[in-house]
Structure formats: structure tokens, C-alpha cells
GROMACS .gro file of C-alpha atoms in nm:
model
  248
    1MET     CA    1  17.119   1.042   7.461
    2ALA     CA    2  16.829   1.223   7.617
    3GLY     CA    3  16.791   0.943   7.870
    4THR     CA    4  17.162   0.959   7.953
    5ARG     CA    5  17.144   1.333   8.010
    6ARG     CA    6  16.842   1.292   8.238
    7LYS     CA    7  17.026   1.028   8.443
    8ALA     CA    8  17.335   1.251   8.477
    9THR     CA    9  17.119   1.545   8.583
   10SER     CA   10  16.939   1.329   8.841
   11ALA     CA   11  17.272   1.202   8.975
   12ARG     CA   12  17.406   1.556   9.015
   13ALA     CA   13  17.086   1.667   9.190
   14ALA     CA   14  17.104   1.369   9.425
   15ALA     CA   15  17.469   1.441   9.504
   16LYS     CA   16  17.388   1.807   9.569
   17GLY     CA   17  17.104   1.707   9.798
   18GLU     CA   18  17.331   1.474   9.995
   19GLY     CA   19  17.593   1.748  10.026
   20SER     CA   20  17.333   1.996  10.155
   21ALA     CA   21  17.210   1.743  10.409
   22ARG     CA   22  17.564   1.688  10.532
   23ALA     CA   23  17.621   2.065  10.552
   24ARG     CA   24  17.313   2.121  10.769
   25PRO     CA   25  17.410   2.066  11.137
   26ARG     CA   26  17.203   1.819  11.330
   27PRO     CA   27  16.999   1.993  11.606
   28LEU     CA   28  17.143   1.781  11.889
   29ALA     CA   29  17.503   1.835  11.780
   30TRP     CA   30  17.440   2.208  11.748
   31LEU     CA   31  17.289   2.222  12.098
   32VAL     CA   32  17.585   2.035  12.247
   33ARG     CA   33  17.839   2.262  12.079
   34THR     CA   34  17.644   2.572  12.186
   35PHE     CA   35  17.623   2.446  12.545
   36TRP     CA   36  17.998   2.390  12.572
   37ARG     CA   37  18.071   2.726  12.411
   38LEU     CA   38  17.851   2.894  12.671
   39VAL     CA   39  18.023   2.699  12.950
   40LEU     CA   40  18.364   2.805  12.820
   41ALA     CA   41  18.251   3.168  12.795
   42ALA     CA   42  18.118   3.157  13.152
   43VAL     CA   43  18.443   3.006  13.283
   44LEU     CA   44  18.652   3.270  13.104
   45LEU     CA   45  18.426   3.549  13.232
   46ALA     CA   46  18.447   3.417  13.589
   47ALA     CA   47  18.827   3.388  13.565
   48LEU     CA   48  18.848   3.745  13.439
   49ALA     CA   49  18.624   3.874  13.718
   50VAL     CA   50  18.818   3.689  13.988
   51GLY     CA   51  19.155   3.799  13.852
   52LEU     CA   52  19.046   4.159  13.802
   53TYR     CA   53  18.918   4.212  14.155
   54ARG     CA   54  19.239   4.076  14.300
   55VAL     CA   55  19.398   4.411  14.212
   56VAL     CA   56  19.101   4.639  14.129
   57ASP     CA   57  18.859   4.744  14.401
   58PRO     CA   58  18.499   4.646  14.319
   59PRO     CA   59  18.328   4.975  14.231
   60VAL     CA   60  17.980   4.870  14.346
   61THR     CA   61  17.777   4.556  14.413
   62LEU     CA   62  17.429   4.453  14.304
   63TYR     CA   63  17.300   4.482  14.660
   64MET     CA   64  17.447   4.832  14.695
   65LEU     CA   65  17.267   4.937  14.377
   66GLN     CA   66  16.941   4.795  14.511
   67GLU     CA   67  16.981   4.974  14.845
   68SER     CA   68  17.083   5.298  14.675
   69ARG     CA   69  16.764   5.295  14.469
   70ARG     CA   70  16.556   5.209  14.774
   71LEU     CA   71  16.712   5.464  15.008
   72GLY     CA   72  16.806   5.735  14.760
   73GLY     CA   73  17.179   5.688  14.823
   74ILE     CA   74  17.431   5.501  15.036
   75GLU     CA   75  17.737   5.581  15.251
   76ARG     CA   76  18.060   5.419  15.138
   77ASP     CA   77  18.430   5.507  15.139
   78TRP     CA   78  18.674   5.237  15.030
   79VAL     CA   79  18.992   5.206  15.235
   80PRO     CA   80  19.278   4.953  15.204
   81ALA     CA   81  19.348   4.709  15.483
   82ASP     CA   82  19.649   4.917  15.582
   83ALA     CA   83  19.409   5.202  15.668
   84MET     CA   84  19.205   4.984  15.906
   85ALA     CA   85  19.290   4.929  16.270
   86PRO     CA   86  19.447   4.579  16.290
   87VAL     CA   87  19.208   4.495  16.571
   88MET     CA   88  18.917   4.546  16.328
   89LEU     CA   89  19.048   4.273  16.100
   90ARG     CA   90  19.094   4.038  16.394
   91ALA     CA   91  18.750   4.121  16.533
   92ALA     CA   92  18.580   4.047  16.200
   93VAL     CA   93  18.754   3.709  16.174
   94ALA     CA   94  18.681   3.622  16.538
   95ALA     CA   95  18.314   3.707  16.487
   96GLU     CA   96  18.248   3.557  16.146
   97ASP     CA   97  18.510   3.295  16.064
   98ALA     CA   98  18.758   3.205  16.338
   99ASN     CA   99  18.928   2.943  16.116
  100PHE     CA  100  18.968   3.185  15.824
  101CYS     CA  101  19.341   3.118  15.799
  102ARG     CA  102  19.299   2.741  15.815
  103HIS     CA  103  19.047   2.665  15.540
  104TRP     CA  104  19.035   2.697  15.161
  105GLY     CA  105  18.698   2.872  15.147
  106PHE     CA  106  18.472   2.624  15.324
  107ASP     CA  107  18.491   2.547  15.696
  108MET     CA  108  18.395   2.180  15.699
  109ASP     CA  109  18.378   2.163  16.080
  110ALA     CA  110  18.134   2.455  16.086
  111ILE     CA  111  17.928   2.293  15.811
  112ARG     CA  112  17.905   1.966  16.005
  113ASP     CA  113  17.807   2.156  16.321
  114ALA     CA  114  17.538   2.345  16.129
  115ILE     CA  115  17.396   2.020  15.989
  116GLU     CA  116  17.391   1.859  16.334
  117ASP     CA  117  17.215   2.171  16.467
  118GLY     CA  118  16.940   2.133  16.209
  119GLY     CA  119  17.051   2.429  15.999
  120ARG     CA  120  16.974   2.684  16.271
  121ARG     CA  121  17.328   2.822  16.270
  122GLY     CA  122  17.518   2.966  15.976
  123ALA     CA  123  17.831   2.811  15.830
  124SER     CA  124  17.927   3.064  15.562
  125THR     CA  125  18.291   3.168  15.569
  126ILE     CA  126  18.416   3.519  15.500
  127SER     CA  127  18.527   3.399  15.156
  128GLN     CA  128  18.177   3.277  15.075
  129GLN     CA  129  18.028   3.605  15.192
  130VAL     CA  130  18.268   3.798  14.969
  131VAL     CA  131  18.162   3.592  14.669
  132LYS     CA  132  17.794   3.648  14.748
  133ASN     CA  133  17.831   4.021  14.811
  134VAL     CA  134  18.065   4.104  14.524
  135TYR     CA  135  17.959   3.873  14.241
  136LEU     CA  136  17.612   3.739  14.317
  137TRP     CA  137  17.282   3.838  14.471
  138HIS     CA  138  17.122   3.801  14.812
  139GLY     CA  139  16.862   3.535  14.874
  140ARG     CA  140  16.844   3.163  14.937
  141ASN     CA  141  16.823   2.954  14.622
  142TRP     CA  142  17.018   2.666  14.470
  143ALA     CA  143  17.143   2.863  14.169
  144ARG     CA  144  17.318   3.118  14.388
  145LYS     CA  145  17.456   2.850  14.617
  146ALA     CA  146  17.595   2.657  14.320
  147LEU     CA  147  17.770   2.963  14.179
  148GLU     CA  148  17.900   3.049  14.526
  149ALA     CA  149  18.044   2.698  14.559
  150LEU     CA  150  18.225   2.735  14.227
  151LEU     CA  151  18.362   3.086  14.281
  152THR     CA  152  18.472   3.054  14.643
  153PRO     CA  153  18.767   2.818  14.576
  154ALA     CA  154  18.863   3.042  14.282
  155ILE     CA  155  18.908   3.355  14.492
  156GLU     CA  156  19.086   3.150  14.760
  157ALA     CA  157  19.330   3.030  14.493
  158VAL     CA  158  19.389   3.373  14.339
  159TRP     CA  159  19.345   3.629  14.619
  160PRO     CA  160  19.566   3.652  14.929
  161LYS     CA  161  19.376   3.610  15.254
  162ARG     CA  162  19.440   3.973  15.345
  163ARG     CA  163  19.278   4.083  15.017
  164ILE     CA  164  18.972   3.868  15.086
  165LEU     CA  165  18.931   4.026  15.427
  166GLU     CA  166  18.998   4.375  15.289
  167VAL     CA  167  18.721   4.337  15.030
  168TYR     CA  168  18.487   4.186  15.287
  169LEU     CA  169  18.523   4.480  15.524
  170ASN     CA  170  18.468   4.725  15.240
  171VAL     CA  171  18.147   4.573  15.105
  172ALA     CA  172  17.981   4.450  15.426
  173GLU     CA  173  17.670   4.637  15.537
  174PHE     CA  174  17.683   4.786  15.888
  175ASP     CA  175  17.353   4.978  15.888
  176ALA     CA  176  17.085   5.059  15.634
  177GLY     CA  177  17.279   5.209  15.342
  178VAL     CA  178  17.611   5.212  15.532
  179PHE     CA  179  17.868   4.995  15.355
  180GLY     CA  180  18.226   4.930  15.453
  181VAL     CA  181  18.414   4.974  15.776
  182GLU     CA  182  18.529   5.330  15.703
  183ALA     CA  183  18.173   5.458  15.657
  184ALA     CA  184  18.063   5.250  15.957
  185ALA     CA  185  18.335   5.389  16.186
  186ARG     CA  186  18.239   5.745  16.097
  187HIS     CA  187  17.866   5.671  16.110
  188TYR     CA  188  17.870   5.516  16.458
  189PHE     CA  189  18.173   5.666  16.631
  190GLY     CA  190  18.287   5.969  16.431
  191VAL     CA  191  18.636   5.824  16.375
  192ALA     CA  192  18.828   5.677  16.084
  193ALA     CA  193  18.861   5.299  16.049
  194ALA     CA  194  19.231   5.334  16.131
  195ASP     CA  195  19.145   5.481  16.474
  196LEU     CA  196  18.894   5.224  16.594
  197SER     CA  197  18.950   5.095  16.945
  198ALA     CA  198  18.924   4.728  17.037
  199LEU     CA  199  18.579   4.787  17.187
  200GLN     CA  200  18.453   4.979  16.885
  201ALA     CA  201  18.586   4.716  16.645
  202ALA     CA  202  18.420   4.440  16.846
  203ARG     CA  203  18.087   4.621  16.842
  204LEU     CA  204  18.104   4.668  16.467
  205ALA     CA  205  18.180   4.299  16.422
  206ALA     CA  206  17.894   4.210  16.658
  207ILE     CA  207  17.633   4.380  16.440
  208LEU     CA  208  17.745   4.220  16.110
  209PRO     CA  209  17.492   3.933  16.108
  210ASP     CA  210  17.201   4.177  16.154
  211PRO     CA  211  17.317   4.530  16.065
  212LYS     CA  212  16.965   4.671  16.033
  213GLY     CA  213  16.848   4.528  16.363
  214ARG     CA  214  17.153   4.608  16.578
  215SER     CA  215  17.346   4.924  16.662
  216ALA     CA  216  17.715   4.964  16.743
  217SER     CA  217  17.673   5.307  16.906
  218ARG     CA  218  17.360   5.216  17.106
  219PRO     CA  219  17.426   4.849  17.176
  220SER     CA  220  17.168   4.622  17.329
  221GLY     CA  221  17.263   4.388  17.610
  222PHE     CA  222  17.308   4.112  17.354
  223VAL     CA  223  17.542   4.322  17.140
  224GLU     CA  224  17.746   4.415  17.448
  225ARG     CA  225  17.784   4.050  17.546
  226ARG     CA  226  17.863   3.948  17.191
  227ALA     CA  227  18.121   4.226  17.159
  228ALA     CA  228  18.294   4.106  17.477
  229GLN     CA  229  18.313   3.755  17.331
  230ILE     CA  230  18.456   3.894  17.007
  231ARG     CA  231  18.723   4.093  17.191
  232ASP     CA  232  18.833   3.776  17.369
  233GLY     CA  233  18.824   3.584  17.041
  234ALA     CA  234  19.029   3.849  16.860
  235ALA     CA  235  19.295   3.833  17.130
  236THR     CA  236  19.295   3.453  17.116
  237ILE     CA  237  19.348   3.426  16.739
  238ALA     CA  238  19.630   3.680  16.766
  239ARG     CA  239  19.803   3.457  17.023
  240ASP     CA  240  19.748   3.119  16.863
  241GLY     CA  241  19.850   3.214  16.509
  242ARG     CA  242  19.506   3.214  16.344
  243ALA     CA  243  19.557   3.577  16.241
  244ALA     CA  244  19.893   3.518  16.070
  245CYS     CA  245  19.757   3.482  15.716
  246PHE     CA  246  19.615   3.835  15.706
  247GLU     CA  247  19.849   4.019  15.940
  248GLY     CA  248  20.181   3.919  15.784
   0.00000   0.00000   0.00000
């Protein structure tokens, strides 16, 4: 009897041990499940951020916070696209992304031209710049580029083109600590964004690639020439229909 009881006890202990082993998750399986849960959480967070900013104006960006700490404050006054001179919207597109209405976030022709030019020219669209300025950080690294490549088609799918351009012109830097076209118009010309002339709008667009090295109110010869090209380009895209997606 004693031997039988010992065997039964051993059997129960063995069964309990097997059950505990089955209950303990294997490290690899746990890592895989955790990875996919994190991926799902990131996708849901990105979808929320993209959907939210379609209707809610971004309160501040990471770069604005950095500049505010560095400079002790920034100039910024958000205005809707309806409160911007239409020529300002056309000038920005002519200067930065002439095919804005014809692509889905990436201008493949511009990318090919940049590759053929050895990378000396930029190929970022306005949509890509919005993603970088609103959601990400400045700097050249593969992590940021990968996130930019994922988020750019998302905002193109969810935001109207006019909204993309509206956000762009409200978060772009036009001078050290001067963000958005309303603050820029007042900073350089003493007028509201709604009252910008074609020349003033072209000068503001001309300084966008290098806002800390160029001035719209005291333009260099290069800025003057670039502004003249932008004025012609803005008139051209108005005639040929490349402004239709954000002016309708």
C-alpha cells in the first residue's frame, strides 16, 4: 500500500510539473507576441495622430520646442488657409513642390532627378516636410526616413491637399524662431498673411529652404532672382491646373 501511495504521489507531482512547464511561455514565443503587440500599438497611435491632426491644429512641434528653449521664445500665430493670400499658397507650391497636386506624397520624377544629380538636390515633397515637421525630428538618419516614408502616404490618404498645405505654411520656419506664414508676414512686411502681395509671397517662399540664412525683407540678389522664378511658377501652375487640388 505504501508503495502504491508513493507511486500515486510521484505521478501527481510529475503531472503538476508538466502542467507548470506548459503554463510557462517560451521566451521566443513571448518575444514574438510582444513585438506584434508593440507594432499594433504603434500603428494605432499613428492612425490616431494622423486622423486627429486632420481636424485639430497641431499645437506645437518638437523643433519649435527646441527653438523656444534655445531662443527663449518663438513667434507663431496659426491661421487657416482661408486667411492666407491665395498667391502665398501657389508660391509655396511653385517653390517647394510644383507637382503637389499630381503625386500621392512622393514625387518620383524629382527623386530620380535627385539620384541622377548625385543627391545634391532635394526631392522632399511638401507632404514629406509636413510629416517631418509635425510628427518627427530634424536630422538625417534612416530611422526618421523610414517613419517619414510610412506616415507620408497616410496623411495623403486622410488629409485633403489644402489641409496639408495649410499645416505646412503654419509650421514652416521663416526666420530664427519665426514659424508660420502669419508670423512671417508680420515679421518681414508688417502685414497679415491675407494681405501679402505676389512679390512678398514669392520672397517668403524663396527663403524657405534656408530661413536663417536668407531674408525676405532684405533680399540678396539670389533671393530676388529666385522670387522672380517663383512668381512665374505660381502663375504657371494657376494656368495649367496644378493648383486645382488646393484652391477648389
